[in-house]
XYZ file of N, CA and C in Angstrom:
591
model
N -44.912 -192.164 18.979
C -45.015 -190.977 18.184
C -46.472 -190.577 18.014
N -47.135 -190.615 19.054
C -48.530 -190.228 19.018
C -48.737 -188.835 19.592
N -47.676 -188.069 19.622
C -47.816 -186.716 20.150
C -48.552 -185.828 19.174
N -49.205 -184.875 19.720
C -49.938 -183.944 18.883
C -49.012 -182.838 18.408
N -49.441 -182.221 17.418
C -48.659 -181.135 16.851
C -48.573 -179.950 17.783
N -49.551 -179.699 18.546
C -49.556 -178.552 19.427
C -48.469 -178.665 20.482
N -48.098 -179.862 20.799
C -47.107 -180.039 21.847
C -45.692 -179.796 21.356
N -45.497 -179.719 20.091
C -44.156 -179.519 19.545
C -43.880 -178.041 19.329
N -42.614 -177.692 19.446
C -42.243 -176.330 19.077
C -41.674 -176.354 17.669
N -41.080 -175.292 17.258
C -40.647 -175.208 15.862
C -39.493 -176.137 15.556
N -38.729 -176.566 16.551
C -37.604 -177.451 16.263
C -38.016 -178.907 16.225
N -39.219 -179.195 16.574
C -39.707 -180.560 16.486
C -39.652 -181.297 17.807
N -39.057 -180.714 18.826
C -38.991 -181.400 20.106
C -40.217 -181.066 20.942
N -40.548 -181.934 21.811
C -41.740 -181.725 22.625
C -41.440 -180.711 23.708
N -42.427 -179.921 24.044
C -42.250 -178.940 25.110
C -43.424 -179.061 26.062
N -43.199 -178.625 27.248
C -44.254 -178.749 28.249
C -45.042 -177.478 28.405
N -45.574 -176.970 27.339
C -46.406 -175.777 27.330
C -45.707 -174.611 28.011
N -44.552 -174.299 27.502
C -43.795 -173.175 28.040
C -44.174 -171.938 27.240
N -44.584 -170.908 27.927
C -44.956 -169.661 27.257
C -43.711 -168.836 27.023
N -43.519 -168.436 25.785
C -42.374 -167.603 25.446
C -42.793 -166.151 25.485
N -41.875 -165.309 25.911
C -42.131 -163.880 25.896
C -41.658 -163.332 24.558
N -42.534 -162.631 23.899
C -42.146 -162.042 22.611
C -41.612 -160.645 22.835
N -40.577 -160.343 22.141
C -39.946 -159.034 22.258
C -40.693 -158.052 21.357
N -41.105 -156.910 21.888
C -41.827 -155.957 21.040
C -40.909 -155.378 19.976
N -41.483 -155.193 18.800
C -40.718 -154.631 17.686
C -41.021 -153.152 17.566
N -40.040 -152.376 17.143
C -40.236 -150.949 16.975
C -38.901 -150.272 16.772
N -38.918 -148.946 16.659
C -37.679 -148.249 16.396
C -36.676 -148.345 17.535
N -37.123 -148.218 18.785
C -36.212 -148.363 19.923
C -37.029 -148.715 21.153
N -36.350 -149.229 22.167
C -37.066 -149.676 23.354
C -37.341 -148.535 24.319
N -36.613 -147.415 24.214
C -36.776 -146.341 25.177
C -38.003 -145.480 24.896
N -38.698 -145.691 23.764
C -39.896 -144.926 23.447
C -41.097 -145.634 24.057
N -41.884 -144.869 24.754
C -43.065 -145.452 25.379
C -44.140 -145.721 24.335
N -45.057 -146.585 24.654
C -46.131 -146.926 23.731
C -47.122 -145.784 23.575
N -47.171 -144.890 24.538
C -48.141 -143.799 24.461
C -47.570 -142.559 23.778
N -46.350 -142.629 23.263
C -45.742 -141.479 22.592
C -46.461 -141.232 21.274
N -46.902 -139.987 21.013
C -47.592 -139.727 19.745
C -46.642 -139.828 18.548
N -47.227 -140.129 17.439
C -46.454 -140.296 16.206
C -45.780 -138.990 15.812
N -46.428 -137.877 16.111
C -45.858 -136.583 15.724
C -44.540 -136.323 16.443
N -44.415 -136.799 17.714
C -43.139 -136.625 18.418
C -42.049 -137.458 17.771
N -42.397 -138.669 17.337
C -41.413 -139.528 16.669
C -40.982 -138.893 15.358
N -41.966 -138.378 14.614
C -41.638 -137.710 13.350
C -40.801 -136.464 13.586
N -41.083 -135.751 14.688
C -40.313 -134.552 15.004
C -38.862 -134.905 15.280
N -38.656 -135.974 16.049
C -37.281 -136.399 16.334
C -36.580 -136.870 15.063
N -37.307 -137.614 14.219
C -36.695 -138.100 12.974
C -36.351 -136.944 12.049
N -37.245 -135.958 11.956
C -36.941 -134.829 11.072
C -35.828 -133.974 11.646
N -35.716 -133.918 12.993
C -34.615 -133.162 13.590
C -33.284 -133.823 13.288
N -33.276 -135.150 13.191
C -32.032 -135.845 12.851
C -31.723 -135.683 11.370
N -32.752 -135.866 10.520
C -32.523 -135.794 9.077
C -32.312 -134.370 8.595
N -33.109 -133.448 9.094
C -33.038 -132.049 8.676
C -32.801 -131.193 9.914
N -31.539 -130.949 10.293
C -31.268 -130.252 11.551
C -31.840 -128.841 11.592
N -31.902 -128.144 10.466
C -32.394 -126.766 10.496
C -33.789 -126.652 9.888
N -34.575 -127.728 9.937
C -35.903 -127.692 9.320
C -36.905 -126.914 10.146
N -36.549 -126.555 11.383
C -37.485 -125.793 12.205
C -37.335 -124.298 11.997
N -36.484 -123.905 11.039
C -36.315 -122.480 10.791
C -37.594 -121.928 10.179
N -37.940 -120.661 10.468
C -39.223 -120.123 9.971
C -39.266 -119.946 8.470
N -38.107 -119.783 7.824
C -38.131 -119.585 6.373
C -37.848 -120.865 5.613
N -38.097 -122.010 6.229
C -37.908 -123.292 5.544
C -39.124 -123.554 4.668
N -38.914 -123.733 3.371
C -40.026 -123.997 2.458
C -39.767 -125.283 1.696
N -39.429 -126.344 2.440
C -39.144 -127.626 1.809
C -40.385 -128.200 1.155
N -41.501 -128.065 1.835
C -42.736 -128.631 1.313
C -43.642 -127.508 0.828
N -43.148 -126.716 -0.058
C -43.892 -125.594 -0.628
C -44.952 -126.133 -1.571
N -46.198 -125.746 -1.373
C -47.269 -126.264 -2.216
C -47.534 -125.395 -3.423
N -47.305 -124.129 -3.301
C -47.602 -123.228 -4.404
C -46.340 -122.487 -4.784
N -46.276 -122.006 -6.036
C -45.136 -121.183 -6.395
C -45.172 -119.904 -5.577
N -44.058 -119.496 -5.102
C -44.006 -118.314 -4.264
C -43.575 -118.696 -2.874
N -44.353 -118.303 -1.868
C -43.918 -118.553 -0.497
C -45.000 -119.238 0.332
N -45.587 -120.295 -0.177
C -46.499 -121.142 0.589
C -47.663 -120.340 1.156
N -48.228 -119.451 0.349
C -49.269 -118.563 0.851
C -50.558 -119.321 1.162
N -50.857 -120.359 0.383
C -52.119 -121.071 0.595
C -52.121 -121.767 1.951
N -51.008 -122.471 2.258
C -50.955 -123.199 3.523
C -50.859 -122.232 4.694
N -50.275 -121.057 4.507
C -50.252 -120.074 5.585
C -51.645 -119.507 5.800
N -52.439 -119.432 4.726
C -53.817 -118.967 4.883
C -54.617 -119.957 5.722
N -54.425 -121.247 5.419
C -55.180 -122.264 6.144
C -54.661 -122.380 7.574
N -53.369 -122.073 7.789
C -52.728 -122.120 9.091
C -52.718 -123.546 9.632
N -52.013 -124.436 8.903
C -51.874 -125.813 9.345
C -51.014 -125.866 10.600
N -51.371 -126.661 11.585
C -50.472 -126.844 12.728
C -49.294 -127.701 12.304
N -48.131 -127.471 12.880
C -46.918 -128.201 12.520
C -46.872 -129.492 13.313
N -47.069 -130.632 12.655
C -47.077 -131.917 13.337
C -45.717 -132.259 13.896
N -44.653 -131.889 13.209
C -43.317 -132.265 13.645
C -42.930 -131.550 14.925
N -43.560 -130.418 15.225
C -43.245 -129.687 16.453
C -44.114 -130.131 17.621
N -44.860 -131.162 17.440
C -45.671 -131.679 18.534
C -47.095 -131.175 18.516
N -47.508 -130.486 17.458
C -48.876 -129.996 17.364
C -49.824 -131.125 17.012
N -51.093 -130.821 17.000
C -52.072 -131.848 16.664
C -52.045 -132.125 15.164
N -52.534 -133.267 14.792
C -52.558 -133.643 13.386
C -53.574 -132.787 12.641
N -53.324 -132.502 11.344
C -54.284 -131.680 10.607
C -55.592 -132.435 10.400
N -56.647 -131.679 10.281
C -57.960 -132.277 10.078
C -58.107 -132.711 8.627
N -59.095 -133.538 8.407
C -59.355 -134.007 7.046
C -59.705 -132.851 6.125
N -60.418 -131.855 6.653
C -60.780 -130.695 5.843
C -59.526 -129.946 5.400
N -58.556 -129.808 6.339
C -57.316 -129.120 5.982
C -56.552 -129.893 4.917
N -56.494 -131.213 5.092
C -55.819 -132.037 4.081
C -56.540 -131.951 2.742
N -57.875 -131.961 2.783
C -58.655 -131.870 1.552
C -58.435 -130.519 0.871
N -58.381 -129.434 1.687
C -58.118 -128.112 1.111
C -56.736 -128.060 0.468
N -55.767 -128.657 1.156
C -54.407 -128.678 0.599
C -54.357 -129.508 -0.682
N -55.060 -130.649 -0.678
C -55.095 -131.478 -1.888
C -55.829 -130.764 -3.015
N -56.887 -130.010 -2.676
C -57.588 -129.230 -3.702
C -56.675 -128.160 -4.284
N -55.876 -127.531 -3.393
C -54.928 -126.521 -3.887
C -53.906 -127.160 -4.817
N -53.415 -128.341 -4.419
C -52.475 -129.057 -5.292
C -53.134 -129.428 -6.612
N -54.384 -129.886 -6.543
C -55.101 -130.228 -7.775
C -55.297 -129.018 -8.666
N -55.605 -127.866 -8.042
C -55.770 -126.634 -8.823
C -54.460 -126.237 -9.494
N -53.360 -126.330 -8.750
C -52.049 -125.968 -9.316
C -51.681 -126.916 -10.447
N -51.904 -128.208 -10.230
C -51.579 -129.189 -11.271
C -52.470 -128.976 -12.492
N -53.752 -128.659 -12.253
C -54.660 -128.394 -13.381
C -54.223 -127.183 -14.185
N -53.819 -126.109 -13.472
C -53.362 -124.919 -14.215
C -52.080 -125.212 -14.976
N -51.193 -126.017 -14.371
C -49.967 -126.391 -15.089
C -50.294 -127.235 -16.313
N -51.268 -128.141 -16.176
C -51.659 -128.963 -17.325
C -52.274 -128.107 -18.428
N -53.077 -127.093 -18.039
C -53.637 -126.194 -19.055
C -52.529 -125.437 -19.778
N -51.566 -124.955 -19.006
C -50.451 -124.243 -19.641
C -49.660 -125.172 -20.550
N -49.453 -126.417 -20.080
C -48.720 -127.377 -20.913
C -49.505 -127.725 -22.169
N -50.839 -127.823 -22.051
C -51.631 -128.125 -23.256
C -51.570 -126.964 -24.240
N -51.572 -125.720 -23.704
C -51.424 -124.562 -24.592
C -50.068 -124.611 -25.285
N -49.032 -124.960 -24.514
C -47.695 -125.066 -25.114
C -47.638 -126.186 -26.146
N -48.314 -127.301 -25.866
C -48.332 -128.395 -26.839
C -49.054 -127.977 -28.115
N -50.182 -127.248 -27.956
C -50.884 -126.747 -29.146
C -49.998 -125.791 -29.927
N -49.306 -124.919 -29.201
C -48.401 -123.978 -29.861
C -47.272 -124.723 -30.563
N -46.771 -125.775 -29.910
C -45.701 -126.561 -30.527
C -46.191 -127.248 -31.798
N -47.423 -127.785 -31.756
C -47.948 -128.435 -32.965
C -48.153 -127.413 -34.082
N -48.625 -126.188 -33.719
C -48.786 -125.157 -34.744
C -47.442 -124.759 -35.337
N -46.432 -124.644 -34.479
C -45.093 -124.287 -34.973
C -44.553 -125.388 -35.874
N -44.801 -126.653 -35.503
C -44.335 -127.762 -36.334
C -45.055 -127.751 -37.689
N -46.373 -127.494 -37.676
C -47.109 -127.396 -38.943
C -46.598 -126.234 -39.785
N -46.346 -125.100 -39.138
C -45.820 -123.934 -39.853
C -44.445 -124.240 -40.437
N -43.635 -124.976 -39.660
C -42.306 -125.356 -40.147
C -42.422 -126.277 -41.358
N -43.385 -127.216 -41.315
C -43.589 -128.102 -42.466
C -44.020 -127.309 -43.696
N -44.949 -126.357 -43.492
C -45.400 -125.530 -44.618
C -44.248 -124.702 -45.184
N -43.424 -124.153 -44.293
C -42.266 -123.380 -44.766
C -41.308 -124.260 -45.562
N -41.126 -125.500 -45.109
C -40.247 -126.409 -45.849
C -40.831 -126.715 -47.227
N -42.169 -126.918 -47.281
C -42.802 -127.166 -48.582
C -42.630 -125.967 -49.510
N -42.875 -124.760 -48.958
C -42.719 -123.550 -49.778
C -41.278 -123.398 -50.226
N -40.345 -123.674 -49.319
C -38.930 -123.558 -49.669
C -38.563 -124.535 -50.779
N -39.063 -125.777 -50.677
C -38.773 -126.764 -51.720
C -39.385 -126.350 -53.053
N -40.629 -125.826 -53.017
C -41.269 -125.375 -54.260
C -40.494 -124.215 -54.877
N -40.082 -123.253 -54.047
C -39.293 -122.126 -54.562
C -37.949 -122.591 -55.105
N -37.326 -123.520 -54.396
C -36.032 -124.028 -54.852
C -36.179 -124.736 -56.193
N -37.253 -125.542 -56.336
C -37.497 -126.228 -57.602
C -37.760 -125.225 -58.721
N -38.575 -124.208 -58.426
C -38.870 -123.195 -59.446
C -37.605 -122.416 -59.824
N -36.776 -122.103 -58.842
C -35.522 -121.383 -59.130
C -34.617 -122.235 -60.012
N -34.549 -123.541 -59.718
C -33.709 -124.422 -60.545
C -34.220 -124.467 -61.982
N -35.561 -124.594 -62.129
C -36.115 -124.620 -63.489
C -35.882 -123.299 -64.218
N -36.058 -122.188 -63.509
C -35.834 -120.875 -64.125
C -34.369 -120.709 -64.526
N -33.464 -121.155 -63.655
C -32.036 -121.070 -63.992
C -31.715 -121.901 -65.228
N -32.311 -123.104 -65.318
C -32.062 -123.947 -66.489
C -32.596 -123.274 -67.759
N -33.781 -122.657 -67.668
C -34.331 -121.967 -68.849
C -33.480 -120.768 -69.238
N -33.000 -120.021 -68.250
C -32.151 -118.861 -68.545
C -30.857 -119.307 -69.212
N -30.277 -120.410 -68.722
C -29.032 -120.905 -69.327
C -29.275 -121.335 -70.766
N -30.407 -122.049 -71.005
C -30.692 -122.472 -72.384
C -30.951 -121.262 -73.287
N -31.646 -120.240 -72.767
C -31.868 -119.025 -73.563
C -30.556 -118.307 -73.858
N -29.661 -118.261 -72.880
C -28.360 -117.631 -73.119
C -27.589 -118.375 -74.208
N -27.658 -119.725 -74.155
C -26.973 -120.501 -75.193
C -27.587 -120.222 -76.563
N -28.924 -120.134 -76.622
C -29.571 -119.835 -77.905
C -29.191 -118.447 -78.408
N -29.150 -117.478 -77.506
C -28.782 -116.118 -77.913
C -27.349 -116.094 -78.423
N -26.456 -116.815 -77.735
C -25.065 -116.858 -78.198
C -24.971 -117.519 -79.569
N -25.709 -118.631 -79.749
C -25.676 -119.284 -81.065
C -26.311 -118.384 -82.131
N -27.361 -117.646 -81.760
C -27.975 -116.712 -82.713
C -27.006 -115.583 -83.059
N -26.243 -115.110 -82.072
C -25.236 -114.074 -82.350
C -24.175 -114.594 -83.313
N -23.735 -115.832 -83.085
C -22.736 -116.421 -83.992
C -23.331 -116.564 -85.382
N -24.584 -117.035 -85.462
C -25.248 -117.174 -86.761
C -25.432 -115.830 -87.448
N -25.783 -114.801 -86.674
C -25.960 -113.466 -87.256
C -24.639 -112.929 -87.789
N -23.546 -113.156 -87.064
C -22.231 -112.704 -87.546
C -21.864 -113.439 -88.831
N -22.142 -114.738 -88.869
C -21.855 -115.523 -90.078
C -22.699 -115.021 -91.250
N -23.972 -114.747 -90.993
C -24.845 -114.238 -92.055
C -24.403 -112.852 -92.526
N -23.933 -112.030 -91.605
C -23.446 -110.699 -91.998
C -22.239 -110.825 -92.916
N -21.355 -111.776 -92.607
C -20.203 -112.018 -93.491
C -20.672 -112.465 -94.870
N -21.655 -113.372 -94.890
C -22.170 -113.852 -96.180
C -22.819 -112.719 -96.970
N -23.585 -111.866 -96.295
C -24.243 -110.742 -96.971
C -23.194 -109.802 -97.555
N -22.144 -109.517 -96.789
C -21.080 -108.628 -97.297
C -20.402 -109.251 -98.510
N -20.149 -110.560 -98.453
C -19.516 -111.248 -99.580
C -20.429 -111.226 -100.802
N -21.742 -111.440 -100.583
C -22.685 -111.416 -101.698
C -22.792 -110.018 -102.311
N -22.749 -108.982 -101.502
C -22.784 -107.624 -102.042
C -21.536 -107.347 -102.884
N -20.397 -107.826 -102.411
C -19.159 -107.644 -103.178
C -19.255 -108.373 -104.518
N -19.765 -109.615 -104.470
C -19.934 -110.375 -105.717
C -20.924 -109.681 -106.651
N -21.964 -109.098 -106.096
C -22.945 -108.394 -106.916
C -22.308 -107.199 -107.623
N -21.495 -106.457 -106.895
C -20.811 -105.317 -107.513
C -19.899 -105.789 -108.650
N -19.175 -106.894 -108.376
C -18.278 -107.422 -109.412
C -19.081 -107.881 -110.633
N -20.188 -108.577 -110.363
C -21.011 -109.050 -111.479
C -21.629 -107.885 -112.252
N -21.999 -106.839 -111.583
C -22.559 -105.672 -112.265
C -21.508 -105.011 -113.177
N -20.294 -104.949 -112.627
C -19.219 -104.400 -113.478
C -18.988 -105.287 -114.700
N -18.989 -106.610 -114.464
C -18.789 -107.536 -115.594
C -19.924 -107.411 -116.617
N -21.141 -107.315 -116.132
C -22.289 -107.193 -117.045
C -22.187 -105.895 -117.838
N -21.810 -104.820 -117.201
C -21.678 -103.535 -117.913
C -20.581 -103.621 -118.967
N -19.455 -104.274 -118.668
C -18.372 -104.422 -119.650
C -18.841 -105.269 -120.825
N -19.499 -106.405 -120.507
C -19.978 -107.271 -121.587
C -21.036 -106.572 -122.434
N -21.841 -105.783 -121.827
C -22.868 -105.064 -122.564
C -22.232 -104.038 -123.504
N -21.247 -103.355 -123.012
C -20.573 -102.375 -123.895
C -19.837 -103.077 -125.030
N -19.236 -104.214 -124.782
C -18.574 -104.986 -125.840
C -19.597 -105.445 -126.884
N -20.724 -105.916 -126.403
C -21.756 -106.388 -127.319
C -22.299 -105.243 -128.151
N -22.474 -104.117 -127.536
C -22.974 -102.969 -128.290
C -21.933 -102.515 -129.316
N -20.690 -102.557 -128.996
C -19.654 -102.155 -129.955
C -19.585 -103.144 -131.117
N -19.736 -104.424 -130.819
C -19.684 -105.418 -131.892
C -20.925 -105.361 -132.778
N -21.988 -104.933 -132.279
C -23.216 -104.863 -133.067
C -23.379 -103.531 -133.796
N -22.426 -102.700 -133.666
C -22.542 -101.373 -134.289
C -22.304 -101.505 -135.803
N -23.231 -101.072 -136.598
C -23.116 -101.169 -138.071
C -23.174 -99.751 -138.628
N -22.157 -99.446 -139.386
C -22.130 -98.108 -140.019
C -22.612 -98.236 -141.449
N -23.446 -97.424 -141.857
C -23.946 -97.445 -143.240
C -23.630 -96.131 -143.926
N -23.571 -96.164 -145.328
C -23.306 -95.006 -146.186
C -21.956 -94.385 -145.892
N -21.103 -95.125 -145.403
C -19.747 -94.603 -145.197
C -18.844 -95.381 -146.142
N -18.072 -94.629 -146.916
C -17.159 -95.266 -147.852
C -15.882 -95.534 -147.122
N -15.312 -96.535 -147.578
C -14.081 -96.906 -146.936
C -12.908 -96.294 -147.623
């Protein structure tokens, strides 16, 4: 067992330096090694998207509307076998995407600010509503207590009016009694002089 490791294959048995042929890996064997990647992508997109070569296809639209920025730059179509876009074209497209994303972020930040203002306004309205509701409740309670006092005052006034009428009647009766007693007293105190009987 003095064999070297190099002489063994993966199964552990000794081999006599037999060269194995490795099978090339890839999508299929019928594609040549010199085939450009754009042709492979074109075939793959033709299988996945059968009508993607139509002129009005806007699957990869970069801007809202009808892909005006990329039509301005006039990118070659890689899937149709054209040359790959240059770094400048990719950079311009990425700048356009960055500009669009930046404008969307600005609009979203404006909307977020507006949302926070609306939420603050809603909180203030709720505070005002609660204050008004509390004031209305207190005012209603005061009005109810005043109504009860007015009703009790009306009852008291009616009772006092009855008492006043009764007292006036008693006064008239007492005045009549006093006048009768006064006339009786005057008659009893009457003294006749120089009259013969």
